[in-house]
Amino acid sequence: MKKIVSVLFASALLTAALGIGSAFGATSSQNSVTLDGKLLRMESKPLVSNNRVMVSASEFARAIGATVLYDQAANSVTIQKEANTYRFTPGSKTATINGSSVSMDTPVTLIQGVPFVPIRFLAENLGMSVDYNKVGNVISLHSEVSPSLRILSPANGDILYTDQVKVSVAAFQHHLADFREHGEVKEGEGHIHVWLDTDPTNPKLAYKMINGEPAVFDKVAPGKHMLTVQLVGNDHKPIAPAVKQEMTFATAATPTVAVSGVKEGAVLSGDKVTVSTALTNFKLSDFRTHSEVVPGEGHVHLWLDTDASNPKLAYKQVTNSPVSFDNVKPGNHTLTVQLVGADHMPISPVVKKVIHFQTAAKSGHEAASSHSAAPAPSAHAGVPAASAHAAKSYNVDIQSFSFTPGTLTIESGSTVTFKNLDDVVHTVTAKDGSFDSGPINKGDTYTATFSKPGVYAIYCKPHTFMTGTITVK
């Protein structure tokens, strides 16, 4: 049997009377909310933000029999339901459930001091299933009456870079009790058995979870692991029908990253910043040829003054070669260095360094010294008349972090147009310094004219593993 909470809504602009403008990125939901077929009267109307229905945390919590606490000073919202604790930080896309961090696509939003939570995220993590009827604009939440559980962490297939594993579980319709104080078998009451790499048929080997706190396993050896979680009664016997989940994950030695070339609070002279990284317990690999996520393996993301939450903006370091950022303007800068897997996702626990530093223009003496060197020839130099008749035009695509074709033979005086088809910024840079395209955004092109015979080795500055060769006859 299922209980149903239905949210009927139609999007419209928030009224001026509410004092909520488009700056919040939300619209009001003008219809009603029913709980088990009964109208739920709420002073605060549901909202639609980022295509997600948001409801007042306090009013929704009361409707489902939960408690809620909004601590304005600590900027936190806590919802308690049975033994499960849900903590939110307004503006953050990370929630904490029973001590485990869980990502969400829409953060809790404060509207005139009232916390609004995404109803789908909260409902699913309360053990409910969610249905949406587009025709009637109805979201139906189905709460199982029978006991159930959800493993919050680790996730199936996870790779954890630690020797300490925290297992978080949420149980529903199963009151958690301390079997030492409640030895009598009582329907709907008991605790949770957790086995890590041990016989799940033997209750003596199980971790006994009697509240919502995580089960902590220390000194877990690197490798693959089997996790089994089961609801049991006060007598340690599985409830009927059985409620059990099994999953596998892996652990690896904790890696570290050391950054050199830039120090916290340093002031560097010039417009070039060179960064080196030293890794332990982590092997660099090229994600283009090693796309499978493997424990202890991946690459390094580096961001300089860009959004460190966006992997598309990161420099991808797949070798031990230093990373150079050119044309860095004088001023304050933030460098973020993070270890990621082949899927560009941060390893867990996160291994990240954030360094703040400054750059300043070179002194007059330094500038004079650097200008005394012979200037690098331009890639757009004029084509000699003698070779102009043989000149042709060629195209090279920059796609999937590669130059295509990677090798090209052309006639003297020919032009080559490079087009970036990737979502990230690339460059076309000569290894001998003779030309540099500068940043090429997605869909943009860069054309170089090659007037002198020779072999030109090219690479991408943000992604030094991207290389190519142009031979001019």
CSV table of C-alpha atoms in Angstrom, one decimal:
chain,number,residue,atom,x,y,z
A,1,MET,CA,0.0,0.0,0.0
A,2,LYS,CA,1.3,3.5,-0.8
A,3,LYS,CA,0.6,6.9,0.6
A,4,ILE,CA,0.5,9.6,-2.1
A,5,VAL,CA,1.5,13.3,-2.0
A,6,SER,CA,0.4,15.1,-5.1
A,7,VAL,CA,1.7,18.5,-6.1
A,8,LEU,CA,-0.4,20.2,-8.8
A,9,PHE,CA,1.3,23.2,-10.4
A,10,ALA,CA,1.3,25.6,-13.3
A,11,SER,CA,4.2,28.0,-13.6
A,12,ALA,CA,3.6,31.8,-13.5
A,13,LEU,CA,5.6,34.8,-12.5
A,14,LEU,CA,5.7,35.5,-8.8
A,15,THR,CA,3.4,38.3,-7.8
A,16,ALA,CA,4.8,41.7,-6.9
A,17,ALA,CA,2.9,41.4,-3.6
A,18,LEU,CA,5.3,38.6,-2.6
A,19,GLY,CA,8.2,40.9,-3.3
A,20,ILE,CA,10.0,38.1,-5.1
A,21,GLY,CA,11.5,39.1,-8.4
A,22,SER,CA,13.2,37.3,-11.3
A,23,ALA,CA,16.6,37.8,-9.5
A,24,PHE,CA,15.7,34.6,-7.6
A,25,GLY,CA,15.2,32.7,-10.8
A,26,ALA,CA,12.0,31.2,-9.5
A,27,THR,CA,8.3,31.3,-10.5
A,28,SER,CA,5.3,30.5,-8.3
A,29,SER,CA,3.2,27.3,-8.6
A,30,GLN,CA,-0.4,28.5,-8.5
A,31,ASN,CA,-2.2,25.2,-7.8
A,32,SER,CA,-2.7,23.1,-4.7
A,33,VAL,CA,-0.8,20.4,-2.8
A,34,THR,CA,-2.7,17.3,-1.5
A,35,LEU,CA,-1.4,14.9,1.1
A,36,ASP,CA,-3.1,11.5,1.0
A,37,GLY,CA,-6.0,13.0,-0.9
A,38,LYS,CA,-6.4,15.9,1.6
A,39,LEU,CA,-5.7,19.4,0.7
A,40,LEU,CA,-2.5,20.7,2.3
A,41,ARG,CA,-2.9,24.4,3.1
A,42,MET,CA,0.4,26.2,2.9
A,43,GLU,CA,1.0,29.9,3.4
A,44,SER,CA,4.0,29.8,1.1
A,45,LYS,CA,3.1,28.7,-2.4
A,46,PRO,CA,5.3,26.1,-4.1
A,47,LEU,CA,7.9,27.6,-6.5
A,48,VAL,CA,9.6,26.4,-9.7
A,49,SER,CA,13.3,27.0,-9.9
A,50,ASN,CA,15.7,25.4,-12.4
A,51,ASN,CA,12.8,23.2,-13.6
A,52,ARG,CA,12.5,21.8,-10.0
A,53,VAL,CA,9.4,22.3,-7.7
A,54,MET,CA,10.5,23.9,-4.4
A,55,VAL,CA,8.4,23.8,-1.3
A,56,SER,CA,8.6,25.5,2.1
A,57,ALA,CA,10.8,23.2,4.2
A,58,SER,CA,8.9,23.8,7.4
A,59,GLU,CA,5.4,23.3,5.9
A,60,PHE,CA,6.4,20.2,3.9
A,61,ALA,CA,8.2,18.7,6.9
A,62,ARG,CA,5.1,19.1,9.0
A,63,ALA,CA,2.9,17.5,6.3
A,64,ILE,CA,5.0,14.3,6.2
A,65,GLY,CA,5.4,14.1,10.0
A,66,ALA,CA,9.0,15.4,10.1
A,67,THR,CA,10.6,18.2,12.1
A,68,VAL,CA,12.6,21.1,10.7
A,69,LEU,CA,15.0,23.6,12.2
A,70,TYR,CA,16.3,26.6,10.3
A,71,ASP,CA,19.4,28.1,12.0
A,72,GLN,CA,19.8,31.5,10.4
A,73,ALA,CA,23.1,32.2,12.2
A,74,ALA,CA,24.7,28.9,11.0
A,75,ASN,CA,22.9,29.2,7.6
A,76,SER,CA,21.6,25.6,7.8
A,77,VAL,CA,18.3,23.8,7.5
A,78,THR,CA,17.9,20.5,9.3
A,79,ILE,CA,15.0,18.1,8.7
A,80,GLN,CA,14.6,15.1,10.9
A,81,LYS,CA,12.4,12.1,9.9
A,82,GLU,CA,12.5,8.9,12.0
A,83,ALA,CA,16.3,8.2,12.5
A,84,ASN,CA,17.3,10.1,9.3
A,85,THR,CA,18.8,13.6,9.4
A,86,TYR,CA,18.9,15.8,6.4
A,87,ARG,CA,21.0,19.0,6.5
A,88,PHE,CA,21.0,21.6,3.8
A,89,THR,CA,23.0,24.9,3.4
A,90,PRO,CA,21.0,27.5,1.4
A,91,GLY,CA,22.8,28.2,-1.8
A,92,SER,CA,24.8,25.0,-1.8
A,93,LYS,CA,24.3,22.0,-4.1
A,94,THR,CA,25.6,19.6,-1.4
A,95,ALA,CA,23.4,18.1,1.3
A,96,THR,CA,24.3,15.9,4.2
A,97,ILE,CA,22.2,12.9,4.9
A,98,ASN,CA,23.0,10.8,8.0
A,99,GLY,CA,26.5,12.2,7.9
A,100,SER,CA,27.1,11.5,4.2
A,101,SER,CA,27.5,14.2,1.6
A,102,VAL,CA,25.0,14.0,-1.3
A,103,SER,CA,25.0,16.2,-4.4
A,104,MET,CA,21.8,17.9,-5.6
A,105,ASP,CA,21.2,19.8,-8.9
A,106,THR,CA,19.2,22.6,-7.2
A,107,PRO,CA,20.2,24.1,-3.9
A,108,VAL,CA,17.9,25.1,-1.1
A,109,THR,CA,16.8,28.7,-1.7
A,110,LEU,CA,15.8,31.4,0.8
A,111,ILE,CA,12.8,33.4,-0.2
A,112,GLN,CA,12.1,36.3,2.2
A,113,GLY,CA,13.9,34.3,4.9
A,114,VAL,CA,11.9,31.1,4.2
A,115,PRO,CA,13.9,28.0,3.2
A,116,PHE,CA,12.5,26.3,0.1
A,117,VAL,CA,13.8,22.7,-0.7
A,118,PRO,CA,13.6,20.8,-4.0
A,119,ILE,CA,10.7,18.4,-3.4
A,120,ARG,CA,11.9,15.6,-5.7
A,121,PHE,CA,15.4,15.4,-4.1
A,122,LEU,CA,13.9,15.4,-0.6
A,123,ALA,CA,11.1,13.0,-1.4
A,124,GLU,CA,13.4,10.4,-3.0
A,125,ASN,CA,15.8,10.5,-0.1
A,126,LEU,CA,12.9,10.0,2.2
A,127,GLY,CA,12.3,6.7,0.5
A,128,MET,CA,9.5,7.9,-1.8
A,129,SER,CA,9.2,7.3,-5.5
A,130,VAL,CA,8.3,10.3,-7.7
A,131,ASP,CA,6.0,10.3,-10.7
A,132,TYR,CA,5.3,13.3,-13.0
A,133,ASN,CA,2.2,13.6,-15.1
A,134,LYS,CA,2.9,16.2,-17.8
A,135,VAL,CA,-0.7,16.3,-19.0
A,136,GLY,CA,-2.1,17.3,-15.6
A,137,ASN,CA,1.1,18.9,-14.3
A,138,VAL,CA,1.0,16.6,-11.3
A,139,ILE,CA,4.0,15.4,-9.3
A,140,SER,CA,3.0,12.3,-7.2
A,141,LEU,CA,5.1,11.2,-4.3
A,142,HIS,CA,4.6,7.5,-3.3
A,143,SER,CA,5.7,6.6,0.2
A,144,GLU,CA,6.0,2.9,0.8
A,145,VAL,CA,4.3,1.7,4.0
A,146,SER,CA,6.5,-1.5,4.1
A,147,PRO,CA,10.1,-1.1,5.4
A,148,SER,CA,12.9,-0.2,3.0
A,149,LEU,CA,16.4,1.2,3.0
A,150,ARG,CA,18.8,3.2,0.8
A,151,ILE,CA,22.6,3.1,0.9
A,152,LEU,CA,23.7,6.7,0.8
A,153,SER,CA,27.4,6.1,0.7
A,154,PRO,CA,29.5,4.7,-0.8
A,155,ALA,CA,27.8,4.4,-4.1
A,156,ASN,CA,28.0,1.3,-6.2
A,157,GLY,CA,31.2,1.3,-8.2
A,158,ASP,CA,32.8,4.1,-6.2
A,159,ILE,CA,36.6,4.4,-5.8
A,160,LEU,CA,37.5,5.7,-2.4
A,161,TYR,CA,41.0,7.0,-1.9
A,162,THR,CA,41.2,6.2,1.8
A,163,ASP,CA,41.6,3.4,4.3
A,164,GLN,CA,38.6,4.5,6.3
A,165,VAL,CA,35.2,3.7,4.8
A,166,LYS,CA,32.0,5.4,6.2
A,167,VAL,CA,28.8,3.6,5.3
A,168,SER,CA,25.7,5.7,5.5
A,169,VAL,CA,22.2,4.2,5.3
A,170,ALA,CA,18.7,5.6,5.5
A,171,ALA,CA,16.0,3.3,6.7
A,172,PHE,CA,12.3,3.9,6.2
A,173,GLN,CA,9.3,2.5,8.0
A,174,HIS,CA,11.7,0.7,10.3
A,175,HIS,CA,12.2,2.3,13.7
A,176,LEU,CA,15.8,2.0,14.7
A,177,ALA,CA,16.2,0.8,18.3
A,178,ASP,CA,19.1,-0.3,20.6
A,179,PHE,CA,18.7,-4.0,20.8
A,180,ARG,CA,20.5,-3.9,24.2
A,181,GLU,CA,17.6,-2.0,25.6
A,182,HIS,CA,14.8,-3.3,23.4
A,183,GLY,CA,15.2,-7.1,23.3
A,184,GLU,CA,11.6,-7.9,22.6
A,185,VAL,CA,10.7,-8.5,19.0
A,186,LYS,CA,8.4,-5.8,17.8
A,187,GLU,CA,7.0,-5.3,14.3
A,188,GLY,CA,8.5,-2.3,12.5
A,189,GLU,CA,11.4,-2.0,14.9
A,190,GLY,CA,14.9,-3.2,14.9
A,191,HIS,CA,18.3,-2.1,13.6
A,192,ILE,CA,20.6,-2.5,10.6
A,193,HIS,CA,23.3,-5.0,9.9
A,194,VAL,CA,26.2,-4.0,7.8
A,195,TRP,CA,28.8,-6.4,6.5
A,196,LEU,CA,32.0,-5.3,4.8
A,197,ASP,CA,33.9,-8.2,3.1
A,198,THR,CA,32.5,-10.7,5.7
A,199,ASP,CA,29.9,-13.4,5.6
A,200,PRO,CA,26.5,-11.7,5.4
A,201,THR,CA,24.7,-14.8,6.8
A,202,ASN,CA,26.5,-14.4,10.1
A,203,PRO,CA,25.0,-11.7,12.3
A,204,LYS,CA,27.9,-11.9,14.7
A,205,LEU,CA,30.2,-10.4,12.0
A,206,ALA,CA,27.8,-7.5,11.3
A,207,TYR,CA,28.2,-3.9,12.3
A,208,LYS,CA,25.0,-3.1,14.3
A,209,MET,CA,23.6,0.3,13.2
A,210,ILE,CA,21.1,1.4,15.8
A,211,ASN,CA,20.7,5.0,14.8
A,212,GLY,CA,21.4,7.2,11.7
A,213,GLU,CA,25.1,7.6,12.4
A,214,PRO,CA,27.4,6.2,9.7
A,215,ALA,CA,29.1,2.8,10.3
A,216,VAL,CA,32.9,3.4,10.2
A,217,PHE,CA,35.4,0.8,9.1
A,218,ASP,CA,39.1,1.6,9.7
A,219,LYS,CA,42.3,0.2,8.1
A,220,VAL,CA,40.4,-1.0,5.0
A,221,ALA,CA,43.0,-2.6,2.6
A,222,PRO,CA,43.2,-1.2,-1.0
A,223,GLY,CA,41.2,-3.3,-3.5
A,224,LYS,CA,37.6,-4.3,-4.3
A,225,HIS,CA,35.1,-4.7,-1.6
A,226,MET,CA,31.6,-6.1,-1.1
A,227,LEU,CA,29.1,-4.3,1.1
A,228,THR,CA,25.9,-5.9,2.4
A,229,VAL,CA,23.2,-4.0,4.3
A,230,GLN,CA,20.1,-5.6,5.8
A,231,LEU,CA,17.2,-4.6,8.0
A,232,VAL,CA,16.8,-6.9,11.1
A,233,GLY,CA,14.6,-7.1,14.2
A,234,ASN,CA,15.7,-6.7,17.8
A,235,ASP,CA,16.6,-10.4,17.7
A,236,HIS,CA,19.1,-9.8,14.9
A,237,LYS,CA,17.1,-11.9,12.5
A,238,PRO,CA,16.2,-10.5,9.1
A,239,ILE,CA,12.7,-9.0,8.9
A,240,ALA,CA,10.2,-10.7,6.6
A,241,PRO,CA,10.0,-10.1,3.7
A,242,ALA,CA,13.8,-9.5,3.6
A,243,VAL,CA,15.1,-6.0,3.0
A,244,LYS,CA,18.7,-6.2,1.8
A,245,GLN,CA,21.0,-4.4,-0.6
A,246,GLU,CA,24.4,-5.5,-1.9
A,247,MET,CA,27.0,-3.4,-3.7
A,248,THR,CA,30.7,-3.3,-4.6
A,249,PHE,CA,33.2,-0.5,-4.5
A,250,ALA,CA,37.0,-0.1,-4.4
A,251,THR,CA,39.5,1.6,-2.2
A,252,ALA,CA,43.0,2.9,-3.1
A,253,ALA,CA,45.9,4.4,-1.2
A,254,THR,CA,45.4,8.0,-0.3
A,255,PRO,CA,47.1,10.2,-3.0
A,256,THR,CA,48.8,13.5,-2.4
A,257,VAL,CA,49.7,16.4,-4.7
A,258,ALA,CA,52.5,18.9,-4.1
A,259,VAL,CA,52.6,22.1,-6.2
A,260,SER,CA,55.8,24.0,-7.0
A,261,GLY,CA,56.5,27.1,-9.1
A,262,VAL,CA,53.8,29.0,-7.2
A,263,LYS,CA,53.5,29.5,-3.5
A,264,GLU,CA,50.7,30.9,-1.3
A,265,GLY,CA,51.1,34.7,-1.1
A,266,ALA,CA,54.0,34.8,-3.6
A,267,VAL,CA,54.6,37.7,-6.0
A,268,LEU,CA,55.9,36.6,-9.4
A,269,SER,CA,57.5,38.9,-12.0
A,270,GLY,CA,56.3,38.7,-15.6
A,271,ASP,CA,53.3,37.4,-17.5
A,272,LYS,CA,54.2,33.7,-17.5
A,273,VAL,CA,53.3,31.3,-14.7
A,274,THR,CA,54.8,27.8,-14.7
A,275,VAL,CA,53.4,25.2,-12.4
A,276,SER,CA,54.8,21.7,-11.6
A,277,THR,CA,53.0,19.0,-9.7
A,278,ALA,CA,54.4,16.0,-7.8
A,279,LEU,CA,52.0,13.1,-7.1
A,280,THR,CA,52.1,10.2,-4.7
A,281,ASN,CA,49.9,7.1,-4.9
A,282,PHE,CA,48.4,8.4,-8.2
A,283,LYS,CA,49.4,7.5,-11.7
A,284,LEU,CA,48.9,10.0,-14.6
A,285,SER,CA,47.2,8.6,-17.6
A,286,ASP,CA,45.8,10.1,-20.8
A,287,PHE,CA,42.0,10.0,-20.6
A,288,ARG,CA,41.7,9.9,-24.4
A,289,THR,CA,43.3,6.5,-24.5
A,290,HIS,CA,42.4,5.3,-21.0
A,291,SER,CA,38.8,6.2,-20.5
A,292,GLU,CA,38.0,3.6,-17.9
A,293,VAL,CA,38.0,4.8,-14.3
A,294,VAL,CA,40.7,2.9,-12.5
A,295,PRO,CA,41.7,3.1,-8.8
A,296,GLY,CA,44.8,5.2,-8.3
A,297,GLU,CA,44.9,6.6,-11.8
A,298,GLY,CA,43.7,9.7,-13.6
A,299,HIS,CA,45.0,13.2,-14.4
A,300,VAL,CA,45.3,16.7,-12.9
A,301,HIS,CA,42.9,19.6,-13.5
A,302,LEU,CA,44.4,23.1,-13.2
A,303,TRP,CA,42.4,26.3,-13.2
A,304,LEU,CA,43.9,29.8,-13.2
A,305,ASP,CA,41.3,32.4,-12.4
A,306,THR,CA,38.5,30.4,-13.9
A,307,ASP,CA,35.5,28.5,-12.4
A,308,ALA,CA,37.1,25.5,-10.6
A,309,SER,CA,33.8,23.7,-10.6
A,310,ASN,CA,33.8,23.5,-14.4
A,311,PRO,CA,36.0,20.7,-15.8
A,312,LYS,CA,35.7,22.2,-19.3
A,313,LEU,CA,37.7,25.2,-18.2
A,314,ALA,CA,40.5,23.2,-16.7
A,315,TYR,CA,44.0,22.5,-18.1
A,316,LYS,CA,44.3,18.8,-18.3
A,317,GLN,CA,47.7,17.6,-17.2
A,318,VAL,CA,48.4,14.0,-18.3
A,319,THR,CA,52.2,14.0,-18.1
A,320,ASN,CA,54.8,15.1,-15.6
A,321,SER,CA,55.7,18.1,-17.8
A,322,PRO,CA,55.3,21.5,-16.2
A,323,VAL,CA,52.2,23.5,-17.1
A,324,SER,CA,52.7,27.1,-18.3
A,325,PHE,CA,50.2,29.9,-18.4
A,326,ASP,CA,51.1,32.8,-20.7
A,327,ASN,CA,50.0,36.4,-20.9
A,328,VAL,CA,48.9,36.4,-17.3
A,329,LYS,CA,47.9,40.0,-16.4
A,330,PRO,CA,49.4,41.7,-13.3
A,331,GLY,CA,47.2,41.4,-10.2
A,332,ASN,CA,45.8,38.8,-7.8
A,333,HIS,CA,45.3,35.3,-9.0
A,334,THR,CA,43.9,32.0,-7.8
A,335,LEU,CA,45.3,28.6,-8.9
A,336,THR,CA,43.3,25.5,-8.2
A,337,VAL,CA,44.9,22.0,-8.7
A,338,GLN,CA,42.8,18.9,-8.3
A,339,LEU,CA,43.2,15.2,-8.9
A,340,VAL,CA,40.5,13.6,-11.1
A,341,GLY,CA,39.7,10.3,-12.7
A,342,ALA,CA,39.5,9.4,-16.3
A,343,ASP,CA,35.9,10.7,-16.3
A,344,HIS,CA,37.1,14.2,-15.2
A,345,MET,CA,35.3,13.8,-11.9
A,346,PRO,CA,37.1,14.6,-8.6
A,347,ILE,CA,38.4,11.5,-6.8
A,348,SER,CA,36.9,10.9,-3.3
A,349,PRO,CA,37.9,12.1,-0.9
A,350,VAL,CA,38.8,15.2,-2.8
A,351,VAL,CA,42.5,16.0,-3.2
A,352,LYS,CA,42.8,19.7,-4.1
A,353,LYS,CA,45.2,22.6,-3.6
A,354,VAL,CA,44.1,26.3,-3.8
A,355,ILE,CA,46.9,28.8,-4.0
A,356,HIS,CA,46.6,32.6,-4.0
A,357,PHE,CA,49.4,34.7,-5.5
A,358,GLN,CA,50.2,37.9,-7.4
A,359,THR,CA,52.0,38.8,-10.6
A,360,ALA,CA,53.7,42.1,-11.4
A,361,ALA,CA,55.0,43.5,-14.6
A,362,LYS,CA,58.8,43.0,-15.1
A,363,SER,CA,61.1,45.8,-14.1
A,364,GLY,CA,62.7,48.0,-16.7
A,365,HIS,CA,65.9,46.0,-16.6
A,366,GLU,CA,64.1,42.7,-17.0
A,367,ALA,CA,62.0,44.0,-19.8
A,368,ALA,CA,65.1,45.4,-21.7
A,369,SER,CA,66.8,42.0,-21.3
A,370,SER,CA,63.9,40.1,-22.7
A,371,HIS,CA,63.4,42.5,-25.6
A,372,SER,CA,67.0,42.2,-26.7
A,373,ALA,CA,66.3,38.7,-27.9
A,374,ALA,CA,65.4,38.3,-31.6
A,375,PRO,CA,61.6,38.4,-32.1
A,376,ALA,CA,59.9,35.2,-33.1
A,377,PRO,CA,58.8,35.1,-36.7
A,378,SER,CA,55.1,35.4,-37.3
A,379,ALA,CA,53.1,32.5,-38.6
A,380,HIS,CA,51.3,35.0,-40.8
A,381,ALA,CA,54.4,36.3,-42.6
A,382,GLY,CA,54.0,37.3,-46.2
A,383,VAL,CA,54.3,34.6,-48.9
A,384,PRO,CA,57.3,35.0,-51.2
A,385,ALA,CA,56.2,35.7,-54.8
A,386,ALA,CA,58.3,32.7,-56.1
A,387,SER,CA,56.2,30.2,-54.1
A,388,ALA,CA,52.8,31.9,-54.2
A,389,HIS,CA,51.7,29.9,-57.2
A,390,ALA,CA,52.1,26.7,-55.3
A,391,ALA,CA,50.2,27.8,-52.2
A,392,LYS,CA,47.2,25.9,-51.1
A,393,SER,CA,44.7,25.9,-48.3
A,394,TYR,CA,44.4,23.1,-45.7
A,395,ASN,CA,42.1,22.5,-42.7
A,396,VAL,CA,42.8,20.9,-39.4
A,397,ASP,CA,40.1,20.1,-36.9
A,398,ILE,CA,40.6,20.3,-33.2
A,399,GLN,CA,38.3,17.7,-31.8
A,400,SER,CA,38.3,15.2,-28.8
A,401,PHE,CA,41.5,16.8,-27.6
A,402,SER,CA,43.4,16.0,-30.8
A,403,PHE,CA,44.6,17.7,-34.0
A,404,THR,CA,43.0,15.9,-37.0
A,405,PRO,CA,45.0,15.2,-39.1
A,406,GLY,CA,47.9,15.0,-36.6
A,407,THR,CA,50.5,15.2,-39.4
A,408,LEU,CA,50.2,17.3,-42.5
A,409,THR,CA,52.6,17.9,-45.4
A,410,ILE,CA,52.0,21.2,-47.3
A,411,GLU,CA,53.6,23.4,-49.9
A,412,SER,CA,55.6,26.5,-49.0
A,413,GLY,CA,53.3,29.5,-48.7
A,414,SER,CA,50.2,27.4,-47.9
A,415,THR,CA,47.7,28.3,-45.2
A,416,VAL,CA,46.3,26.0,-42.6
A,417,THR,CA,43.1,26.8,-40.8
A,418,PHE,CA,42.5,25.2,-37.4
A,419,LYS,CA,38.9,24.9,-36.2
A,420,ASN,CA,38.1,24.2,-32.5
A,421,LEU,CA,35.2,21.7,-32.3
A,422,ASP,CA,35.6,20.9,-28.6
A,423,ASP,CA,33.7,22.6,-25.8
A,424,VAL,CA,36.9,23.8,-24.2
A,425,VAL,CA,39.5,26.4,-25.1
A,426,HIS,CA,42.5,25.3,-27.1
A,427,THR,CA,45.6,26.9,-28.7
A,428,VAL,CA,47.8,26.1,-31.7
A,429,THR,CA,51.3,26.9,-30.6
A,430,ALA,CA,54.6,26.2,-32.2
A,431,LYS,CA,57.1,24.4,-30.0
A,432,ASP,CA,59.9,26.6,-31.3
A,433,GLY,CA,57.9,29.7,-30.4
A,434,SER,CA,57.5,30.9,-33.9
A,435,PHE,CA,53.7,31.4,-33.6
A,436,ASP,CA,50.9,31.1,-31.1
A,437,SER,CA,47.2,31.3,-31.8
A,438,GLY,CA,46.2,32.5,-28.4
A,439,PRO,CA,42.9,31.1,-27.0
A,440,ILE,CA,40.6,29.5,-29.6
A,441,ASN,CA,37.0,29.1,-28.3
A,442,LYS,CA,34.6,26.5,-29.5
A,443,GLY,CA,33.6,27.1,-33.1
A,444,ASP,CA,36.4,29.6,-33.7
A,445,THR,CA,39.2,29.3,-36.2
A,446,TYR,CA,42.9,30.3,-36.5
A,447,THR,CA,44.7,30.5,-39.8
A,448,ALA,CA,48.5,30.3,-40.1
A,449,THR,CA,50.6,30.9,-43.3
A,450,PHE,CA,53.7,28.8,-43.6
A,451,SER,CA,56.2,30.5,-45.9
A,452,LYS,CA,59.4,28.8,-45.0
A,453,PRO,CA,60.2,25.1,-45.6
A,454,GLY,CA,60.8,23.0,-42.5
A,455,VAL,CA,59.1,20.8,-39.9
A,456,TYR,CA,56.8,22.6,-37.4
A,457,ALA,CA,55.9,20.8,-34.2
A,458,ILE,CA,52.7,22.2,-32.7
A,459,TYR,CA,50.9,21.7,-29.4
A,460,CYS,CA,48.0,23.1,-27.3
A,461,LYS,CA,49.2,25.1,-24.3
A,462,PRO,CA,46.3,24.2,-22.0
A,463,HIS,CA,46.6,20.5,-23.0
A,464,THR,CA,50.3,19.8,-23.8
A,465,PHE,CA,49.6,16.2,-24.6
A,466,MET,CA,47.9,17.5,-27.8
A,467,THR,CA,50.6,17.5,-30.4
A,468,GLY,CA,50.9,17.6,-34.2
A,469,THR,CA,53.4,18.1,-37.0
A,470,ILE,CA,53.3,20.2,-40.1
A,471,THR,CA,55.9,19.6,-42.7
A,472,VAL,CA,56.4,22.5,-45.3
A,473,LYS,CA,58.1,21.4,-48.5
